[in-house]
């Protein structure tokens, strides 16, 4: 069993505990043990902190990295925003000595030092990597195939870009998440503007909610047109935007979509035979009932 | 001839030698008295304010006067002007100079000028030395007057040290073969070949594909006149095909090149075409046979392949011609796909034109000069993933668009969407698709003709499709040619919509296959989204696939981007640093048709000069063997990159001999020779050591 320090982030434990519990449980069935990363702070949020003071961003992310270095474990995480911060800062500090020295100067104040001894992984990356889990092993773990479910995917910008600093191959036309959805027995569905932002990231949601919802609304229209049963993503922040965003869109624009939005781990949990309650699906803003009725 | 004679003569018979022979001998062996009685004149050029603006001319002049062997120093505003040159001529006589140093610009620019002046003054032209105090001085130290002045002093001191040791050299003349080779038969190669042929020069035109015409024959119309490309090109193709002075070799590639200006020995691989021309058939004794282009073979051939001329959008058979106007009108078998079923042989019947067992042939030719017209390829724009080329069916490149809108193209000139065959109404043109792109994926340079052909495309859809709306996403519109800007206004008036901003990404609606363009309108300063039926990418251009291989065969250098390098971008735009090899068309950098044809005519003119002169002078920078010192070890023979050296038997022992016409003076042999037996003319060891000493000792002896 591979072990990773699990970086929770803020949105999953606070808004979507289902995504959190689903991650622990599904990973374990795929041979990955997620260990608690004790003392972890905010990642920190790349849009909010990164846009204002990069030095704070580097130092806070580095502190989280050092916690994992002390555990001698690579970090696994489930949020694209956390990935942007933790993965990217790790990458930058490993490759830029000047930056690393500056950050270590700050960390010295709390008796810490960034050494660059660990790697950072998105849990989805671990799931897809054939050397770690791989699509075949996911397919083998499925007990309740999600037959007939039309599921659209959303990758999320921070996970895929900038291309130069990512390693997903094609960042414009990726297919790995579709492959992982197909492995659950469901049908991945193409839709217009698939690679567009969810509307939340980069501080847009915090800065201008209506504008941010406008983008989300555009994507929801396209999803509705594609006639999908659910949307899946690998990022609780995208999840929040698509799920709670639907309530806000109803308030602000008067449109109702009722489109269930599930983190991939929640979807995987269902396919692995876990109950909706166990996965916290009842805590979503938009009811997952119609979808559950169809697939279970 | 004089040279060869002197070699045979005994060194003691000095009095019998001609002046040239004397010079040749003097150069060949180090003179013991070298530099002893040198009288050097130094001239400092202001180059307007180019040099004088950053270098204290008078201080440099005073300094130069203190240098050993310097007997005369002068400065002038423009040394390259007639009065400047006159100074040199007069002073050589007046001050009895033995060497001249001009401190000015780059020797690439004016060394020939001052050599001529030196010669006019009665000295051997190789008694001249240049100190570059502009490119390597004032220009790079523009704001450091003191530093630039000191550096100019250094440069002059070094040049004077060498000038004192310079020897008389005599350039060697070689006869020039009265024939030329043109590689590549696109519009540039065709024009160059026609010009050479019409000037009475036998011209070999070698083309790798089965027909001539190149990229221009793939175009529908040409901007800004909108005449049909093929209509203006075909007459030229026919002219090329029937010109008695042009030997056309299609489906052929350059295999090997040897020799030098005036005497290139070129081996050409005639790829097995599988089909005999009437002449070839006759040579085999088949009377009245050979391919007449009837196409009976094409009809029966069972193998279907995409036609690259139609950008793969139309099929061709394993035995094929690209299009009806090919020159020569001879079929070609693609042996990679041919199954040798023999149906074509049967269909060809009595003409007996088809030989399925044909093999490549190697043909050797001898030419005096060469023109490279290697053309270009389209940048693989699928590398710019964000635009979805090769991923979304309705994203096409401009060259594909040319075929789709061309009356002889795969759709008979009806523009259709590849996904469903419907006529597109809203078409977006993405300019600079991979050009002017510093991301490391695309090309940093401007591809120079995309703006104009995209304007043309916009016009074509407005003209052909009622209600069609073209959208042009651009960074700048570069309509710099004659009547180009006027064409731009015309397209604006016709209703094309121009959006300034590079397209961020293109997404597809999976149901309708429409394309959603996300861009920033930088004039309105806001992001925009546009849904269109079709997108045309004005893809960047890059050197054609085998440019690198071919250029290496001819010893031509290229820039970082792979485009071939001219000898001087302004003053020698058609020549290369390899004497006798010239460039035409886009292989040198992107050009539109008028510029390509102009450059081809320039190259043809340049390439015909040595041929008409009948002989060329080679720079006498070749190596010389000091036979008394040569141990005949032969190491230099193996090291020489130009096969210019050999070992010969002389007075019972082996010594090295230089084939002077082949030697490029690179110095590899001279640098290596363990016995110091090789004398690099004009860059001889004592001269270089004097330069180094002059620099390191700062003028102290």
Tab-separated table of N, CA, C and O in Angstrom, chain B residues 208-281:
chain	number	residue	atom	x	y	z
B	208	UNK	N	12.442	17.877	-56.779
B	208	UNK	CA	12.255	16.591	-56.098
B	208	UNK	C	10.887	15.972	-56.373
B	208	UNK	O	10.728	14.764	-56.356
B	209	UNK	N	9.869	16.816	-56.613
B	209	UNK	CA	8.536	16.241	-56.841
B	209	UNK	C	8.358	15.954	-58.329
B	209	UNK	O	9.154	16.389	-59.160
B	210	UNK	N	7.315	15.227	-58.706
B	210	UNK	CA	7.183	14.794	-60.111
B	210	UNK	C	6.866	15.937	-61.075
B	210	UNK	O	6.956	15.751	-62.277
B	211	UNK	N	6.444	17.082	-60.555
B	211	UNK	CA	6.131	18.187	-61.460
B	211	UNK	C	6.767	19.466	-60.964
B	211	UNK	O	7.085	19.590	-59.777
B	212	UNK	N	6.910	20.419	-61.882
B	212	UNK	CA	7.388	21.731	-61.466
B	212	UNK	C	6.173	22.593	-61.086
B	212	UNK	O	5.034	22.171	-61.256
B	213	UNK	N	6.424	23.770	-60.581
B	213	UNK	CA	5.309	24.675	-60.244
B	213	UNK	C	5.283	25.056	-58.785
B	213	UNK	O	4.907	26.155	-58.420
B	214	UNK	N	5.690	24.109	-57.926
B	214	UNK	CA	5.826	24.413	-56.503
B	214	UNK	C	4.542	24.853	-55.823
B	214	UNK	O	3.440	24.527	-56.253
B	215	UNK	N	4.734	25.604	-54.749
B	215	UNK	CA	3.588	26.054	-53.934
B	215	UNK	C	2.640	26.932	-54.728
B	215	UNK	O	1.433	26.907	-54.513
B	216	UNK	N	3.175	27.736	-55.645
B	216	UNK	CA	2.320	28.701	-56.334
B	216	UNK	C	1.224	27.985	-57.117
B	216	UNK	O	0.111	28.498	-57.241
B	217	UNK	N	1.520	26.780	-57.614
B	217	UNK	CA	0.484	26.086	-58.389
B	217	UNK	C	-0.623	25.549	-57.492
B	217	UNK	O	-1.671	25.145	-57.967
B	218	UNK	N	-0.389	25.555	-56.167
B	218	UNK	CA	-1.453	25.114	-55.251
B	218	UNK	C	-2.414	26.250	-54.908
B	218	UNK	O	-3.448	26.028	-54.306
B	219	UNK	N	-2.029	27.479	-55.274
B	219	UNK	CA	-2.844	28.627	-54.879
B	219	UNK	C	-3.975	28.841	-55.864
B	219	UNK	O	-3.848	28.554	-57.059
B	220	UNK	N	-5.077	29.383	-55.366
B	220	UNK	CA	-6.207	29.653	-56.246
B	220	UNK	C	-6.002	30.974	-56.971
B	220	UNK	O	-5.876	31.020	-58.186
B	221	UNK	N	-5.990	32.055	-56.212
B	221	UNK	CA	-5.756	33.360	-56.815
B	221	UNK	C	-4.587	34.028	-56.124
B	221	UNK	O	-4.179	33.612	-55.048
B	222	UNK	N	-4.059	35.080	-56.752
B	222	UNK	CA	-2.938	35.789	-56.139
B	222	UNK	C	-3.340	37.226	-55.836
B	222	UNK	O	-4.058	37.848	-56.607
B	223	UNK	N	-2.883	37.691	-54.659
B	223	UNK	CA	-3.192	39.070	-54.273
B	223	UNK	C	-2.197	40.012	-54.914
B	223	UNK	O	-1.094	39.574	-55.235
B	224	UNK	N	-2.446	41.285	-55.050
B	224	UNK	CA	-3.740	41.943	-54.850
B	224	UNK	C	-4.541	42.015	-56.158
B	224	UNK	O	-5.590	42.613	-56.211
B	225	UNK	N	-3.982	41.381	-57.202
B	225	UNK	CA	-4.602	41.513	-58.524
B	225	UNK	C	-5.720	40.505	-58.739
B	225	UNK	O	-6.526	40.655	-59.655
B	226	UNK	N	-5.736	39.464	-57.895
B	226	UNK	CA	-6.755	38.424	-57.966
B	226	UNK	C	-6.734	37.655	-59.281
B	226	UNK	O	-7.762	37.124	-59.712
B	227	UNK	N	-5.571	37.629	-59.943
B	227	UNK	CA	-5.526	36.756	-61.118
B	227	UNK	C	-5.299	35.323	-60.666
B	227	UNK	O	-4.741	35.067	-59.609
B	228	UNK	N	-5.766	34.423	-61.495
B	228	UNK	CA	-5.719	33.003	-61.161
B	228	UNK	C	-4.262	32.550	-61.186
B	228	UNK	O	-3.544	32.743	-62.166
B	229	UNK	N	-3.836	31.983	-60.062
B	229	UNK	CA	-2.433	31.644	-59.887
B	229	UNK	C	-1.951	30.673	-60.967
B	229	UNK	O	-0.929	30.886	-61.610
B	230	UNK	N	-2.726	29.624	-61.143
B	230	UNK	CA	-2.336	28.593	-62.115
B	230	UNK	C	-2.305	29.176	-63.536
B	230	UNK	O	-1.462	28.796	-64.350
B	231	UNK	N	-3.220	30.142	-63.814
B	231	UNK	CA	-3.268	30.713	-65.156
B	231	UNK	C	-2.009	31.494	-65.495
B	231	UNK	O	-1.569	31.525	-66.639
B	232	UNK	N	-1.430	32.170	-64.480
B	232	UNK	CA	-0.215	32.919	-64.799
B	232	UNK	C	1.022	32.050	-64.650
B	232	UNK	O	2.074	32.368	-65.175
B	233	UNK	N	0.856	30.937	-63.949
B	233	UNK	CA	2.017	30.068	-63.727
B	233	UNK	C	2.197	29.055	-64.864
B	233	UNK	O	3.319	28.771	-65.279
B	234	UNK	N	1.073	28.515	-65.359
B	234	UNK	CA	1.169	27.444	-66.362
B	234	UNK	C	1.988	27.852	-67.593
B	234	UNK	O	2.821	27.066	-68.044
B	235	UNK	N	1.801	29.061	-68.132
B	235	UNK	CA	2.627	29.421	-69.289
B	235	UNK	C	4.118	29.354	-68.980
B	235	UNK	O	4.914	28.927	-69.808
B	236	UNK	N	4.458	29.760	-67.752
B	236	UNK	CA	5.862	29.691	-67.338
B	236	UNK	C	6.326	28.242	-67.250
B	236	UNK	O	7.438	27.903	-67.655
B	237	UNK	N	5.446	27.390	-66.710
B	237	UNK	CA	5.792	25.969	-66.595
B	237	UNK	C	6.038	25.388	-67.983
B	237	UNK	O	6.984	24.625	-68.204
B	238	UNK	N	5.173	25.769	-68.926
B	238	UNK	CA	5.313	25.258	-70.289
B	238	UNK	C	6.617	25.769	-70.902
B	238	UNK	O	7.359	25.018	-71.533
B	239	UNK	N	6.893	27.075	-70.672
B	239	UNK	CA	8.143	27.652	-71.177
B	239	UNK	C	9.353	26.878	-70.660
B	239	UNK	O	10.288	26.590	-71.407
B	240	UNK	N	9.315	26.567	-69.372
B	240	UNK	CA	10.424	25.825	-68.770
B	240	UNK	C	10.553	24.468	-69.448
B	240	UNK	O	11.641	24.027	-69.817
B	241	UNK	N	9.394	23.819	-69.651
B	241	UNK	CA	9.388	22.475	-70.218
B	241	UNK	C	9.957	22.425	-71.625
B	241	UNK	O	10.513	21.410	-72.034
B	242	UNK	N	9.794	23.503	-72.373
B	242	UNK	CA	10.223	23.396	-73.768
B	242	UNK	C	11.452	24.251	-74.098
B	242	UNK	O	11.867	24.297	-75.250
B	243	UNK	N	12.045	24.905	-73.106
B	243	UNK	CA	13.229	25.712	-73.394
B	243	UNK	C	14.414	24.793	-73.697
B	243	UNK	O	14.775	23.955	-72.881
B	244	UNK	N	15.019	24.952	-74.878
B	244	UNK	CA	16.100	24.025	-75.238
B	244	UNK	C	17.312	24.136	-74.319
B	244	UNK	O	18.101	23.201	-74.218
B	245	UNK	N	17.460	25.271	-73.639
B	245	UNK	CA	18.625	25.425	-72.762
B	245	UNK	C	18.385	24.866	-71.371
B	245	UNK	O	19.283	24.864	-70.539
B	246	UNK	N	17.131	24.481	-71.087
B	246	UNK	CA	16.845	23.949	-69.745
B	246	UNK	C	16.741	22.436	-69.817
B	246	UNK	O	15.945	21.904	-70.586
B	247	UNK	N	17.568	21.784	-69.007
B	247	UNK	CA	17.370	20.340	-68.870
B	247	UNK	C	16.608	20.112	-67.570
B	247	UNK	O	17.141	20.296	-66.481
B	248	UNK	N	15.351	19.724	-67.736
B	248	UNK	CA	14.461	19.576	-66.595
B	248	UNK	C	14.632	18.187	-65.999
B	248	UNK	O	14.557	17.190	-66.710
B	249	UNK	N	14.897	18.130	-64.703
B	249	UNK	CA	15.032	16.826	-64.035
B	249	UNK	C	14.069	16.800	-62.861
B	249	UNK	O	14.413	17.196	-61.751
B	250	UNK	N	12.842	16.372	-63.125
B	250	UNK	CA	11.870	16.277	-62.039
B	250	UNK	C	12.051	14.930	-61.337
B	250	UNK	O	12.701	14.025	-61.863
B	251	UNK	N	11.428	14.806	-60.174
B	251	UNK	CA	11.504	13.587	-59.364
B	251	UNK	C	12.969	13.215	-59.144
B	251	UNK	O	13.343	12.050	-59.240
B	252	UNK	N	13.787	14.224	-58.884
B	252	UNK	CA	15.225	14.021	-58.730
B	252	UNK	C	15.724	14.805	-57.523
B	252	UNK	O	15.151	15.833	-57.171
B	253	UNK	N	16.786	14.298	-56.931
B	253	UNK	CA	17.340	14.985	-55.760
B	253	UNK	C	18.852	15.073	-55.871
B	253	UNK	O	19.477	14.235	-56.510
B	254	UNK	N	19.403	16.095	-55.215
B	254	UNK	CA	20.860	16.240	-55.205
B	254	UNK	C	21.434	15.181	-54.271
B	254	UNK	O	21.007	15.049	-53.122
B	255	UNK	N	22.383	14.434	-54.780
B	255	UNK	CA	22.940	13.332	-53.993
B	255	UNK	C	24.305	13.721	-53.420
B	255	UNK	O	24.594	13.449	-52.272
B	256	UNK	N	25.108	14.376	-54.244
B	256	UNK	CA	26.469	14.666	-53.811
B	256	UNK	C	26.979	15.900	-54.542
B	256	UNK	O	26.607	16.117	-55.704
B	257	UNK	N	27.779	16.702	-53.876
B	257	UNK	CA	28.340	17.878	-54.510
B	257	UNK	C	29.839	17.917	-54.235
B	257	UNK	O	30.269	17.730	-53.097
B	258	UNK	N	30.610	18.148	-55.292
B	258	UNK	CA	32.051	18.321	-55.121
B	258	UNK	C	32.481	19.524	-55.922
B	258	UNK	O	31.779	19.949	-56.822
B	259	UNK	N	33.667	20.028	-55.619
B	259	UNK	CA	34.196	21.120	-56.428
B	259	UNK	C	33.934	22.476	-55.828
B	259	UNK	O	33.577	22.597	-54.653
B	260	UNK	N	34.065	23.489	-56.639
B	260	UNK	CA	34.043	24.866	-56.163
B	260	UNK	C	33.541	25.730	-57.290
B	260	UNK	O	33.281	25.227	-58.397
B	261	UNK	N	33.417	27.021	-57.033
B	261	UNK	CA	32.863	27.931	-58.044
B	261	UNK	C	33.520	27.702	-59.413
B	261	UNK	O	34.732	27.571	-59.511
B	262	UNK	N	32.682	27.641	-60.404
B	262	UNK	CA	33.183	27.416	-61.753
B	262	UNK	C	33.230	25.949	-62.121
B	262	UNK	O	33.131	25.585	-63.290
B	263	UNK	N	33.374	25.118	-61.107
B	263	UNK	CA	33.593	23.687	-61.365
B	263	UNK	C	32.908	22.804	-60.323
B	263	UNK	O	33.563	22.064	-59.602
B	264	UNK	N	31.608	22.904	-60.245
B	264	UNK	CA	30.893	22.025	-59.318
B	264	UNK	C	30.595	20.703	-60.031
B	264	UNK	O	30.057	20.697	-61.140
B	265	UNK	N	30.962	19.601	-59.384
B	265	UNK	CA	30.566	18.285	-59.889
B	265	UNK	C	29.405	17.814	-59.032
B	265	UNK	O	29.576	17.565	-57.841
B	266	UNK	N	28.239	17.704	-59.637
B	266	UNK	CA	27.050	17.388	-58.866
B	266	UNK	C	26.489	16.046	-59.310
B	266	UNK	O	26.363	15.787	-60.508
B	267	UNK	N	26.194	15.208	-58.326
B	267	UNK	CA	25.556	13.927	-58.635
B	267	UNK	C	24.082	14.048	-58.271
B	267	UNK	O	23.744	14.481	-57.170
B	268	UNK	N	23.233	13.688	-59.205
B	268	UNK	CA	21.791	13.817	-59.000
B	268	UNK	C	21.155	12.436	-59.026
B	268	UNK	O	21.441	11.630	-59.917
B	269	UNK	N	20.323	12.205	-58.017
B	269	UNK	CA	19.600	10.931	-57.992
B	269	UNK	C	18.274	11.100	-58.727
B	269	UNK	O	17.409	11.859	-58.292
B	270	UNK	N	18.179	10.416	-59.864
B	270	UNK	CA	16.911	10.406	-60.601
B	270	UNK	C	16.098	9.279	-60.016
B	270	UNK	O	16.388	8.106	-60.235
B	271	UNK	N	15.082	9.650	-59.224
B	271	UNK	CA	14.315	8.609	-58.541
B	271	UNK	C	13.532	7.796	-59.566
B	271	UNK	O	13.078	8.316	-60.590
B	272	UNK	N	13.381	6.527	-59.275
B	272	UNK	CA	12.684	5.640	-60.214
B	272	UNK	C	11.232	6.069	-60.322
B	272	UNK	O	10.495	6.051	-59.348
B	273	UNK	N	10.850	6.490	-61.506
B	273	UNK	CA	9.517	7.000	-61.719
B	273	UNK	C	8.586	5.850	-62.117
B	273	UNK	O	7.362	5.961	-62.026
B	274	UNK	N	9.182	4.788	-62.624
B	274	UNK	CA	8.372	3.655	-63.056
B	274	UNK	C	7.730	3.872	-64.408
B	274	UNK	O	7.050	2.990	-64.925
B	275	UNK	N	7.904	5.062	-64.949
B	275	UNK	CA	7.254	5.400	-66.221
B	275	UNK	C	8.300	6.035	-67.133
B	275	UNK	O	9.087	6.869	-66.697
B	276	UNK	N	8.304	5.623	-68.391
B	276	UNK	CA	9.280	6.137	-69.341
B	276	UNK	C	8.732	7.344	-70.081
B	276	UNK	O	7.573	7.366	-70.486
B	277	UNK	N	9.583	8.367	-70.269
B	277	UNK	CA	9.201	9.471	-71.147
B	277	UNK	C	9.354	8.964	-72.582
B	277	UNK	O	10.014	7.942	-72.824
B	278	UNK	N	8.755	9.658	-73.553
B	278	UNK	CA	8.918	9.226	-74.942
B	278	UNK	C	10.393	9.091	-75.323
B	278	UNK	O	10.773	8.139	-76.004
B	279	UNK	N	11.216	10.031	-74.838
B	279	UNK	CA	12.646	9.970	-75.182
B	279	UNK	C	13.292	8.732	-74.589
B	279	UNK	O	14.073	8.039	-75.253
B	280	UNK	N	12.943	8.453	-73.326
B	280	UNK	CA	13.525	7.274	-72.676
B	280	UNK	C	13.073	5.989	-73.366
B	280	UNK	O	13.832	5.035	-73.502
B	281	UNK	N	11.805	5.993	-73.792
B	281	UNK	CA	11.269	4.820	-74.479
B	281	UNK	C	12.019	4.603	-75.790
B	281	UNK	O	12.404	3.478	-76.130
